[in-house]
mmCIF file of C-alpha atoms in Angstrom:
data_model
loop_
_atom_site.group_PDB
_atom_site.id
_atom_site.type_symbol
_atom_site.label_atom_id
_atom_site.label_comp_id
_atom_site.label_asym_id
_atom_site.label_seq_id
_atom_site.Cartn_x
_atom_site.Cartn_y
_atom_site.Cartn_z
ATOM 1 C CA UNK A 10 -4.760 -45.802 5.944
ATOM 2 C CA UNK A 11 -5.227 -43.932 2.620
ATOM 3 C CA UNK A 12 -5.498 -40.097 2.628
ATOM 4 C CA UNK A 13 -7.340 -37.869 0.112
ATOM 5 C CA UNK A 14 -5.909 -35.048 -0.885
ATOM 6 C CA UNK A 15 -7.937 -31.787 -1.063
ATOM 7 C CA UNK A 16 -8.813 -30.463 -4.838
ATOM 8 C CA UNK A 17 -6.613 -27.769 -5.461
ATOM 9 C CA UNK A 18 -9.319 -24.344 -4.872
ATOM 10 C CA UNK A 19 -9.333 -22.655 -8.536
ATOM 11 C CA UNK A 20 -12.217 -20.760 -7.845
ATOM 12 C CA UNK A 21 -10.602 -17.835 -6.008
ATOM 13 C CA UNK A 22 -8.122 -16.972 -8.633
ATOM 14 C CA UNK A 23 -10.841 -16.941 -11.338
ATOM 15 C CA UNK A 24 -12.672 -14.772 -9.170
ATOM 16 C CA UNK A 25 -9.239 -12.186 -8.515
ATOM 17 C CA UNK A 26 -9.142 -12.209 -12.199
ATOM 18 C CA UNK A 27 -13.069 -11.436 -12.936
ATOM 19 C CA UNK A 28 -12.095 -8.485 -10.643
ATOM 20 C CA UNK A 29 -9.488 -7.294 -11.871
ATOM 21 C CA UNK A 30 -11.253 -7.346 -15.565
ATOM 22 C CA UNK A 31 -14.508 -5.472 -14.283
ATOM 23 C CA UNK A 32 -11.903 -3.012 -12.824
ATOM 24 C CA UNK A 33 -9.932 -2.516 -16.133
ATOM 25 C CA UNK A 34 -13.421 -1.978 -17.763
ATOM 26 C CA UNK A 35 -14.490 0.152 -15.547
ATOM 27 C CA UNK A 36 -11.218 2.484 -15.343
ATOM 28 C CA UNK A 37 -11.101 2.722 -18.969
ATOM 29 C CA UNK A 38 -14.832 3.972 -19.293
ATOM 30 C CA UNK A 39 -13.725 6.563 -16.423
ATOM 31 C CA UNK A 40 -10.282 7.689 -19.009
ATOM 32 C CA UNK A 41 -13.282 7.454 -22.249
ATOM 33 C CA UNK A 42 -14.936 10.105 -19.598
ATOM 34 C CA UNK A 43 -11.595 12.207 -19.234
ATOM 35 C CA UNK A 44 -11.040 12.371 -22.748
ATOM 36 C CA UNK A 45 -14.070 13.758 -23.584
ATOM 37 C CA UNK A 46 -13.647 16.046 -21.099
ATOM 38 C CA UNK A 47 -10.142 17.080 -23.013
ATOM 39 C CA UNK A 48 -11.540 17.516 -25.961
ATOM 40 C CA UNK A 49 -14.044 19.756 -25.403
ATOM 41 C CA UNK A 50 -12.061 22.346 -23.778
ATOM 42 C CA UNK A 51 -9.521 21.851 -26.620
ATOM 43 C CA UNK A 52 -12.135 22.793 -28.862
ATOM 44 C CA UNK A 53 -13.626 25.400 -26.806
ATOM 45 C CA UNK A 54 -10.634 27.041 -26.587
ATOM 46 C CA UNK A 55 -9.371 26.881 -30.263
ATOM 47 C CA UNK A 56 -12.315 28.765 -30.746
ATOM 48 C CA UNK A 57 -12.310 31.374 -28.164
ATOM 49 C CA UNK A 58 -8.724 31.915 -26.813
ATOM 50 C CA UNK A 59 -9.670 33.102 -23.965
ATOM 51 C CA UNK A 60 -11.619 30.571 -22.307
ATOM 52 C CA UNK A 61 -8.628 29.067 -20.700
ATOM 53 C CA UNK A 62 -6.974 32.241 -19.357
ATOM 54 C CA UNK A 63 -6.564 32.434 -15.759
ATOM 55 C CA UNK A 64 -10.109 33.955 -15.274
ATOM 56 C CA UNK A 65 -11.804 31.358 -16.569
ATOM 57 C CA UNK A 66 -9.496 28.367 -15.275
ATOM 58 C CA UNK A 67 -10.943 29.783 -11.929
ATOM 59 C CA UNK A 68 -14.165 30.149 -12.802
ATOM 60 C CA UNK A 69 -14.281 26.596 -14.480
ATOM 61 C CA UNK A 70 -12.943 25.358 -11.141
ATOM 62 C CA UNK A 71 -15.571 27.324 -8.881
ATOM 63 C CA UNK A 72 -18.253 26.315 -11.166
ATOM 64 C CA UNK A 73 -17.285 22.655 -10.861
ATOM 65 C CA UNK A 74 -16.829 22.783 -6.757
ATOM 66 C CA UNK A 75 -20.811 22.108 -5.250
ATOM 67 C CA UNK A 76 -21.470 19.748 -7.909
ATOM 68 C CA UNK A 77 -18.575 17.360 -7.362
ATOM 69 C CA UNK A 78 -19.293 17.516 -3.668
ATOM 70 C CA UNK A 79 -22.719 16.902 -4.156
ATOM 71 C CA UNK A 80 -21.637 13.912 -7.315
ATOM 72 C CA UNK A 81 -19.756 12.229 -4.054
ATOM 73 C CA UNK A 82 -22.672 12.125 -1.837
ATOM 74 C CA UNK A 83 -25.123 10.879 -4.577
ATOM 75 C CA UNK A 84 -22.525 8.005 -5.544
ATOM 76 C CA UNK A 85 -22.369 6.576 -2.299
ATOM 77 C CA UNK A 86 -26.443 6.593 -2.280
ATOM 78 C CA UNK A 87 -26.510 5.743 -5.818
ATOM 79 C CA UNK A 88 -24.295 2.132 -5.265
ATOM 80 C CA UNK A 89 -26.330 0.888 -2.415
ATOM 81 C CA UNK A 90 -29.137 0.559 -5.468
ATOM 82 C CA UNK A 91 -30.753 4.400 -3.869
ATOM 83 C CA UNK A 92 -31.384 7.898 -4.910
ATOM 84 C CA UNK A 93 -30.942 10.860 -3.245
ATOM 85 C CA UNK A 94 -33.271 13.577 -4.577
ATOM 86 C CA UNK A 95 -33.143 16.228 -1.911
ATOM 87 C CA UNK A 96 -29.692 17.088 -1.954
ATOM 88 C CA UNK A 97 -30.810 20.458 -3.509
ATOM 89 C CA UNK A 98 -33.420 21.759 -1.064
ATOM 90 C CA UNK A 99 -30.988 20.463 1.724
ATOM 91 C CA UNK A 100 -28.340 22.961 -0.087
ATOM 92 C CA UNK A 101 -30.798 25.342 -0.104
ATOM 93 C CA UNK A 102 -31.720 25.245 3.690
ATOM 94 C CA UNK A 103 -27.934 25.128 4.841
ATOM 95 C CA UNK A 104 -26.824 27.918 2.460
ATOM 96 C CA UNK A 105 -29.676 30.187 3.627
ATOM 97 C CA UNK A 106 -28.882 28.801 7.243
ATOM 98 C CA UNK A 107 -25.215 30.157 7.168
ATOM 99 C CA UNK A 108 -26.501 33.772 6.032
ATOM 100 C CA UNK A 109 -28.811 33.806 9.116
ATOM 101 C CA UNK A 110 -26.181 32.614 11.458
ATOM 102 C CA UNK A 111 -23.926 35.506 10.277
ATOM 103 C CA UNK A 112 -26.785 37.714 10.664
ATOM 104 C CA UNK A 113 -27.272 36.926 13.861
ATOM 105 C CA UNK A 114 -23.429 36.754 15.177
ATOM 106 C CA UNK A 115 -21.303 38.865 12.403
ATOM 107 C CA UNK A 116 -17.755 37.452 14.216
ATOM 108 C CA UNK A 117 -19.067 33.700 14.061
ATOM 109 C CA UNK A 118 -16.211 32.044 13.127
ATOM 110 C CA UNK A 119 -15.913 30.074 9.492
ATOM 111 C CA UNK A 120 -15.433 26.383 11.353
ATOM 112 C CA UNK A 121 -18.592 27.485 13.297
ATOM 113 C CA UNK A 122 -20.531 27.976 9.909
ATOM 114 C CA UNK A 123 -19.092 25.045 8.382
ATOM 115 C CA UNK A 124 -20.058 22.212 11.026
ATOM 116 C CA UNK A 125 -23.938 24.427 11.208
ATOM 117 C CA UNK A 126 -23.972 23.608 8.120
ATOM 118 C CA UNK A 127 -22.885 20.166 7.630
ATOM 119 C CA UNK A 128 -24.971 19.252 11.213
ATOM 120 C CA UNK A 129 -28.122 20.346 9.477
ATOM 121 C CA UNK A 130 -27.064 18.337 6.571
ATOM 122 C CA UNK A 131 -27.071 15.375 8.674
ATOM 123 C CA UNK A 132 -29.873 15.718 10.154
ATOM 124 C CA UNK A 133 -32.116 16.282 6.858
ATOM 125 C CA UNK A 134 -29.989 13.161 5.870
ATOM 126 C CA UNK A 135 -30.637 10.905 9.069
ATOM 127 C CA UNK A 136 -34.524 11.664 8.309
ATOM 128 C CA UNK A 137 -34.339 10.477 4.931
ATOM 129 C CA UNK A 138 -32.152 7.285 5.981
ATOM 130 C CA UNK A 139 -34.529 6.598 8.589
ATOM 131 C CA UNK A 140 -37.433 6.612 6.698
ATOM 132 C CA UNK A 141 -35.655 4.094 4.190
ATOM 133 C CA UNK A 142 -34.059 2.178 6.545
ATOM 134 C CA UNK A 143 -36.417 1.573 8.926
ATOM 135 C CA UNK A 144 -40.122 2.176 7.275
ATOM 136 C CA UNK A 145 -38.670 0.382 4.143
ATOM 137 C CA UNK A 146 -40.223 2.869 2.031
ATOM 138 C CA UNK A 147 -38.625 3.298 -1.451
ATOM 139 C CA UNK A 148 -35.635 6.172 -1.599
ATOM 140 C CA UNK A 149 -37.119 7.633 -4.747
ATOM 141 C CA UNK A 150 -40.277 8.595 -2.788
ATOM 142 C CA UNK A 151 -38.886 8.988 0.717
ATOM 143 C CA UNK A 152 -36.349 11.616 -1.033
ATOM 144 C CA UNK A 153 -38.987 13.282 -3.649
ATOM 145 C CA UNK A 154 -41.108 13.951 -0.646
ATOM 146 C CA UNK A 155 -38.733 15.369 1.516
ATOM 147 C CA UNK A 156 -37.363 17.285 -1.534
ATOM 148 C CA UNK A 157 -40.483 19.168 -1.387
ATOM 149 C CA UNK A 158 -40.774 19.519 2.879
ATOM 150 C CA UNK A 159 -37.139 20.509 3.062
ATOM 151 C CA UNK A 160 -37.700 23.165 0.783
ATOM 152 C CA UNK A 161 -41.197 24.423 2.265
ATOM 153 C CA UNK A 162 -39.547 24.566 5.252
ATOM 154 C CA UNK A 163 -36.723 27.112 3.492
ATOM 155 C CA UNK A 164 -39.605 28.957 2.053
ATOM 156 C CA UNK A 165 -41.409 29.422 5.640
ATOM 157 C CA UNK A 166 -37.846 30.296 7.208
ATOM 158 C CA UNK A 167 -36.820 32.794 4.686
ATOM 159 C CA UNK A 168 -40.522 34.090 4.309
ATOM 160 C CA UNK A 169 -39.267 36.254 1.087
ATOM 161 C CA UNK A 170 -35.942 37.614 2.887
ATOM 162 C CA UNK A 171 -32.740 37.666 0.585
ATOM 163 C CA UNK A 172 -29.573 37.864 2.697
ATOM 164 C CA UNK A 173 -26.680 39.785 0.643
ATOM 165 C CA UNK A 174 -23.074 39.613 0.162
ATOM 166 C CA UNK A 175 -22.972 43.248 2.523
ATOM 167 C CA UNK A 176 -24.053 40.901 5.614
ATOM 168 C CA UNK A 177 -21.096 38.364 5.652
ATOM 169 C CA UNK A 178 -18.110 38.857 6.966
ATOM 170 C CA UNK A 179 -15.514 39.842 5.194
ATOM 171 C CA UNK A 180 -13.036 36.911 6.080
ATOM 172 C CA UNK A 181 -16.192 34.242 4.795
ATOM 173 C CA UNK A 182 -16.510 36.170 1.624
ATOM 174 C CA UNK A 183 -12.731 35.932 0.965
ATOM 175 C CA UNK A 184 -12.924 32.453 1.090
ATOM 176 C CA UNK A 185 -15.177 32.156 -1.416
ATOM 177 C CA UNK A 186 -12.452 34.015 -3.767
ATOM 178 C CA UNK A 187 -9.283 33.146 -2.286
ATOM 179 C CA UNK A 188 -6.727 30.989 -4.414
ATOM 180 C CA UNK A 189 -4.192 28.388 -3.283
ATOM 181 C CA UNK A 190 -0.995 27.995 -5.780
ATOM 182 C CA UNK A 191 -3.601 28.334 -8.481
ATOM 183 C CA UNK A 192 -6.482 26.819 -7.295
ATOM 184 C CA UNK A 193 -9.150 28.320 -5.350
ATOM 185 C CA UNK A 194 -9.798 27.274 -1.541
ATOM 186 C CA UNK A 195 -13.249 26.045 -2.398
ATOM 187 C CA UNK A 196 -12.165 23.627 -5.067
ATOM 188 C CA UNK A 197 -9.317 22.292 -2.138
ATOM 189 C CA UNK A 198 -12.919 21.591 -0.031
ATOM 190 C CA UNK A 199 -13.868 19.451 -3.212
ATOM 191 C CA UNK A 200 -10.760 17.522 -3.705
ATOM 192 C CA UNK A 201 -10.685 16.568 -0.158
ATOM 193 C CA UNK A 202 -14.113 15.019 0.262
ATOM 194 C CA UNK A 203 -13.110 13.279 -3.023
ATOM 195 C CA UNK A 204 -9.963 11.838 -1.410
ATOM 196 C CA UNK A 205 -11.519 10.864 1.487
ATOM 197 C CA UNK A 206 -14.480 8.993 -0.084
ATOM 198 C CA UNK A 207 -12.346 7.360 -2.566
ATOM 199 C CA UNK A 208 -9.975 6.425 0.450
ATOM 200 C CA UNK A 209 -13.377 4.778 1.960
ATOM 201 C CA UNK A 210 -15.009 3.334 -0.426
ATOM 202 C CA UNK A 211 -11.755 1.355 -1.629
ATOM 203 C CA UNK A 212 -10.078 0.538 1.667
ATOM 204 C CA UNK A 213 -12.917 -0.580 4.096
ATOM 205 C CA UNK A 214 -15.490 -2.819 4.507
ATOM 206 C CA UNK A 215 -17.920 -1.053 5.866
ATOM 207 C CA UNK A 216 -17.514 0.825 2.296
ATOM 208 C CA UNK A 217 -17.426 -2.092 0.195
ATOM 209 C CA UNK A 218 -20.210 -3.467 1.932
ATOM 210 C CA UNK A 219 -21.955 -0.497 -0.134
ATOM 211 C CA UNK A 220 -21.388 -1.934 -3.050
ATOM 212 C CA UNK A 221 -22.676 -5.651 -2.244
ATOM 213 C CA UNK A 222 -25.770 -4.040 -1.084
ATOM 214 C CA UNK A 223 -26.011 -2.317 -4.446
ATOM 215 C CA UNK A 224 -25.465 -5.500 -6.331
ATOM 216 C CA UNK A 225 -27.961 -7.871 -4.507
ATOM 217 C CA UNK A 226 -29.551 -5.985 -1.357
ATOM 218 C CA UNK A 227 -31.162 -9.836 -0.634
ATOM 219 C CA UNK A 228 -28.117 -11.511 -0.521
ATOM 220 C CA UNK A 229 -26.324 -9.252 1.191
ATOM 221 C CA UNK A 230 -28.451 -9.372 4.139
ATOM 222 C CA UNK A 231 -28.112 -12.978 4.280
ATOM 223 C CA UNK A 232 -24.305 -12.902 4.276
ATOM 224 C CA UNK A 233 -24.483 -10.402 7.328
ATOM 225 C CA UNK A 234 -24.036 -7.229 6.273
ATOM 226 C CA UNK A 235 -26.149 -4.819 8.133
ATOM 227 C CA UNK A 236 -28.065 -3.790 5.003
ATOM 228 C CA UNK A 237 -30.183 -0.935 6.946
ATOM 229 C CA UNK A 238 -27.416 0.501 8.957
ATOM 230 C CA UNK A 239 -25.309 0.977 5.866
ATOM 231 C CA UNK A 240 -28.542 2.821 3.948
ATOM 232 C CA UNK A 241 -29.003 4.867 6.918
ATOM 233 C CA UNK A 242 -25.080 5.981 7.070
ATOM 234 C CA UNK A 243 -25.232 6.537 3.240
ATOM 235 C CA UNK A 244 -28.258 8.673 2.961
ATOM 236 C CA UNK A 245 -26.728 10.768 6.115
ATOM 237 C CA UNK A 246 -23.262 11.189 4.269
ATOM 238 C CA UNK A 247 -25.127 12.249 1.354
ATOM 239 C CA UNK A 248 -27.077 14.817 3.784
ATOM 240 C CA UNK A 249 -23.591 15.849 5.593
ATOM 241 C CA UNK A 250 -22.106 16.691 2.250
ATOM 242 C CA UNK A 251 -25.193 18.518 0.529
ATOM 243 C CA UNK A 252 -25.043 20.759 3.717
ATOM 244 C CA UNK A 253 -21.314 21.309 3.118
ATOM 245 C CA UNK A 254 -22.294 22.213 -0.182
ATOM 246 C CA UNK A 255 -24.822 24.812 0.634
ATOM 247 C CA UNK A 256 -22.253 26.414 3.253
ATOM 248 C CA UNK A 257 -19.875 26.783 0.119
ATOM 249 C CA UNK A 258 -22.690 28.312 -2.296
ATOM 250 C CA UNK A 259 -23.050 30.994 0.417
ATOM 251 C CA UNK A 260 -19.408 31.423 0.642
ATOM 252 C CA UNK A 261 -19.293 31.816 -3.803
ATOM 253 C CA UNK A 262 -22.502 33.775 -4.195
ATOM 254 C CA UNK A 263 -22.634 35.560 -0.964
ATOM 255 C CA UNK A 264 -26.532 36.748 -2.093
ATOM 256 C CA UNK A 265 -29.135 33.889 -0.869
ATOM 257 C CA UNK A 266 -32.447 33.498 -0.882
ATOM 258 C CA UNK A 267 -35.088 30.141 -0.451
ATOM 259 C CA UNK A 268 -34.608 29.594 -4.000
ATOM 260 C CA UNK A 269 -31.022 28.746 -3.618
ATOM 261 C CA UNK A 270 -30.134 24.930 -5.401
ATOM 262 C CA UNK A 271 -33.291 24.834 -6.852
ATOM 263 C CA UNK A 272 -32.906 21.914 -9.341
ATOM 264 C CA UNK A 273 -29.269 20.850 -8.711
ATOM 265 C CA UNK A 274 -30.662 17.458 -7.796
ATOM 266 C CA UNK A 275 -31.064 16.376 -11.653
ATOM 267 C CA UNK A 276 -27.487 17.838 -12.194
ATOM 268 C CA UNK A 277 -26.148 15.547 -9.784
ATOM 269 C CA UNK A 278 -28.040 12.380 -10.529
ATOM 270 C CA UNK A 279 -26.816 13.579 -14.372
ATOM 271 C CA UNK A 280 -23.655 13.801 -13.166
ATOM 272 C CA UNK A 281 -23.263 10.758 -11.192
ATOM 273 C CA UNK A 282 -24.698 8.875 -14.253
ATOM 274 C CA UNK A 283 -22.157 10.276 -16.580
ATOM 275 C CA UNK A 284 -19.822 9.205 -14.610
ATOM 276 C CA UNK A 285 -20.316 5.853 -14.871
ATOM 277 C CA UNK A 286 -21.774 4.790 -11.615
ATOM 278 C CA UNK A 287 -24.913 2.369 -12.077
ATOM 279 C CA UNK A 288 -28.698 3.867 -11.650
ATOM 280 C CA UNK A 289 -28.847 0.100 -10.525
ATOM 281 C CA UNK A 290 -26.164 0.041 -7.983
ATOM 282 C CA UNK A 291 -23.230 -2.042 -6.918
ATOM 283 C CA UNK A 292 -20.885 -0.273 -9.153
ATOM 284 C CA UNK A 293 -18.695 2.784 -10.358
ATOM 285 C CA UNK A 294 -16.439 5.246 -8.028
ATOM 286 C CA UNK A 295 -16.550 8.716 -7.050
ATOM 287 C CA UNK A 296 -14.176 9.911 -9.445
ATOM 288 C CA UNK A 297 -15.693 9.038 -12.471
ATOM 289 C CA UNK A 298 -19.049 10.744 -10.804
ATOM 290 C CA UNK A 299 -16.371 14.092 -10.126
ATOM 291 C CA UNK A 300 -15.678 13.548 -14.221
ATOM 292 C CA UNK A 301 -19.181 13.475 -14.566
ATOM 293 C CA UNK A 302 -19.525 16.865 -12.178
ATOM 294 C CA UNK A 303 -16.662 18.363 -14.175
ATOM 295 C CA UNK A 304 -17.453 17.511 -18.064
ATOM 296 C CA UNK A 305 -21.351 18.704 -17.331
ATOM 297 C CA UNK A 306 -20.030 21.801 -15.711
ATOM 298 C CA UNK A 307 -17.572 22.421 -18.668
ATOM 299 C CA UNK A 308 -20.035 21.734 -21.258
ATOM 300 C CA UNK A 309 -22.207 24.729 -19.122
ATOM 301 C CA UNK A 310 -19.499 26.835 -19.615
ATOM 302 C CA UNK A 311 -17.877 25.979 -23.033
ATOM 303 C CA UNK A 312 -21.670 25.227 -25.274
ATOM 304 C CA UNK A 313 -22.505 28.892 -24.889
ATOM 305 C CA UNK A 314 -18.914 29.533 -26.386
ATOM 306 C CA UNK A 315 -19.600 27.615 -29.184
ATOM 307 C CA UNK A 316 -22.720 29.614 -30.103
ATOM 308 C CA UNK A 317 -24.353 26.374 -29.572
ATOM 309 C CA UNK A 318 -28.558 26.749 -28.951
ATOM 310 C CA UNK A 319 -29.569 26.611 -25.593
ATOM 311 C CA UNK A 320 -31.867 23.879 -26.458
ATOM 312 C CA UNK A 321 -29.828 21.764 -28.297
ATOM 313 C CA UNK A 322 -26.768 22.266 -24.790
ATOM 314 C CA UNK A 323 -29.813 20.551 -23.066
ATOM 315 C CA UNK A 324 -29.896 17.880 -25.390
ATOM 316 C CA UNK A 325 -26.119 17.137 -25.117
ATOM 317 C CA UNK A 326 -26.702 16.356 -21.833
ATOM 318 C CA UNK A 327 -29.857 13.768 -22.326
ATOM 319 C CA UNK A 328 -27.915 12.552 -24.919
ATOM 320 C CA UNK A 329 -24.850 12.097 -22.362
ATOM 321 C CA UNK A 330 -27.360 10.266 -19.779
ATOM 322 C CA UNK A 331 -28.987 7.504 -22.157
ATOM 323 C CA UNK A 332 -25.472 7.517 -23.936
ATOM 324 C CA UNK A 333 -24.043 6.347 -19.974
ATOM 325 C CA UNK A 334 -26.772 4.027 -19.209
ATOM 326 C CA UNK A 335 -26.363 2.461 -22.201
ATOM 327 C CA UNK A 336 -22.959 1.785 -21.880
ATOM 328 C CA UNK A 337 -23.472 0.434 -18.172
ATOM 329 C CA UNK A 338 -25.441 -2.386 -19.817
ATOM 330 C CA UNK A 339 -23.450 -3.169 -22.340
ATOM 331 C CA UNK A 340 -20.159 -3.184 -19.860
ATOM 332 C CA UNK A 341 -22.340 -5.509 -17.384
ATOM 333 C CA UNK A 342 -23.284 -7.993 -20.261
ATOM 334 C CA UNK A 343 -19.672 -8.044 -21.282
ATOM 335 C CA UNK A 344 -19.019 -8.891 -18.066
ATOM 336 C CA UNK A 345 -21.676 -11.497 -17.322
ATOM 337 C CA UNK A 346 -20.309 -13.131 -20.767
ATOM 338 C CA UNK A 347 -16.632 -13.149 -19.667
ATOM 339 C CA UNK A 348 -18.092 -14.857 -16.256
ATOM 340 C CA UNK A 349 -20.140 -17.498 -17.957
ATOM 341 C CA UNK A 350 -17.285 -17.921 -20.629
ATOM 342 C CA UNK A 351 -14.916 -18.733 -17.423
ATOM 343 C CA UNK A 352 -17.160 -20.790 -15.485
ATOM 344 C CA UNK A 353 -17.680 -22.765 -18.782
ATOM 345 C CA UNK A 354 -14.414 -23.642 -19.445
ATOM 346 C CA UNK A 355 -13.464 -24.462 -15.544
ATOM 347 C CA UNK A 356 -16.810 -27.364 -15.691
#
């Protein structure tokens, strides 16, 4: 009796390799990103010496905080091939939230205020999910809309009332200003979602699902993955963290009003997009969306320094967007070519 032996399987270390190559690509866009980010506050500071004196190291940091928390929840939307467009009216509602739940109990304590603030999140977050998820209707007009509901609602709850820094509590207001070894306690809040997200995006499969939704939602329903569920979970992350957010904006500012994150939406998607994770999905990480957060939060800071037009700091950032999307394309074609090239040469 004559046996066959099996082919030997060469497909699966091509396909390690193609990996690995995307990642390298990918990781060296993300440094491109960082370096950018170096050299602007190099500049910036030649000129002005005092923009990186311990005063403004803080305030670069603070500055920075709600948009990289807000740049996390938008990437994991964002790589399921999604939007999130509320996240600012959902900022809006917890922030003014927190000030009327100090209002109404003045010894609340802070833990209280944070999980008010992140349960509304979720729940503005689980009605945008659901409506994607389940009605199938597009994110970019589920979200738009309830950009606009979310914030009537603020309006109707605040009904022109400004809450000030007098009503909070002392110990909340402290940790808006307090500093850890350098770094102040709000930034900490920051680098921990950022940890945690980059933890679970990288290490399960629930989270890497995300990104095979992102990259073909079709085919990733046909392999299994619960392609709704996953959506649903996203957009309510995304909704968790933008309440976080607004709990921390009342925390820096102290002062609130209905009005509060009024347009942060576009800084985020900026962000996100500067960062190198694809308006199309299925690719980039949270930490080159908290690069993103950080260089368009700099460039707030440092134009301004520079004595550079208002106008023209508005431009930079357009420029920074197409610039981005751009390079997304090209890296994806580069890749496609290296994947052709290999599958070529293995025929």
């Amino acid at each position: 009796m004559t046996t066959t032996k099996p082919a030997p399987e060469a497909s699966p270390p091509r396909t390690r390799g193609d990996v690995r190559g995307a990642h390298r690509l990918f990781v060296i866009r993300e440094l491109g990103i960082a370096l950018a980010l170096v050299l602007l506050v190099a500049v910036t500071t030649i000129s002005n010496p005092r923009f990186l004196n311990a005063q403004s190291r803080k305030d670069l940091m603070l500055g920075a905080t709600i948009l990289v928390v807000l740049a996390v929840g938008q990437t994991i939307v964002v790589i399921t091939r999604n939007v999130d467009l509320s996240v600012g009216s959902v900022l809006g509602l917890s922030a003014f939230a927190t000030g009327k739940l100090f209002l109404a109990m003045p010894d609340a304590p802070i833990v209280l205020a944070l999980a008010a603030g992140v349960g509304l999140g979720v729940l503005c977050g689980a009605v945008n999910g659901a409506l994607i998820a389940l009605a199938r209707v597009p994110a970019l007009v589920v979200t738009l809309g309830t950009l606009y509901v979310f914030r009537g609602i603020d309006y109707s709850w605040a009904a022109g009332q400004q809450i000030n820094a007098a009503d909070m509590p002392s110990g909340f207001k402290r940790m808006g200003t307090a500093v850890v070894l350098g770094v102040p306690v709000l930034a900490l809040f920051a680098v921990a979602v950022l940890v945690i997200a980059g933890f679970y995006l990288r290490s399960y499969r629930s989270g890497r699902e995300l990104y095979a939704i992102g990259s073909d939602p079709a085919a990733a329903r046909l392999s299994g993955i619960p392609v709704g569920w996953r959506v649903f979970t996203a957009m309510t992350v995304s909704g968790a963290l933008a309440g976080l957010a607004g709990v921390l904006y009342a925390a820096r500012f102290g002062t609130l009003d209905a009005a509060a994150g009024t347009g942060i939406e576009l800084n985020v998607v900026a962000a996100v997009v500067v960062g190198g994770v694809a308006i199309f999905g299925g690719s980039g990480s949270v930490y080159g969306a908290a690069l993103g957060a950080v260089l368009l939060s700099t460039m707030g800071a440092a134009l301004p320094v520079l004595r550079i037009d208002p106008f023209w700091q508005q431009a930079v950032v357009g420029a920074l967007i197409l610039a981005a999307i751009g390079l997304d394309r090209a890296l994806n074609a580069r890749i496609a070519s290296r994947l052709r090239g290999r599958r070529a040469r293995g025929a």
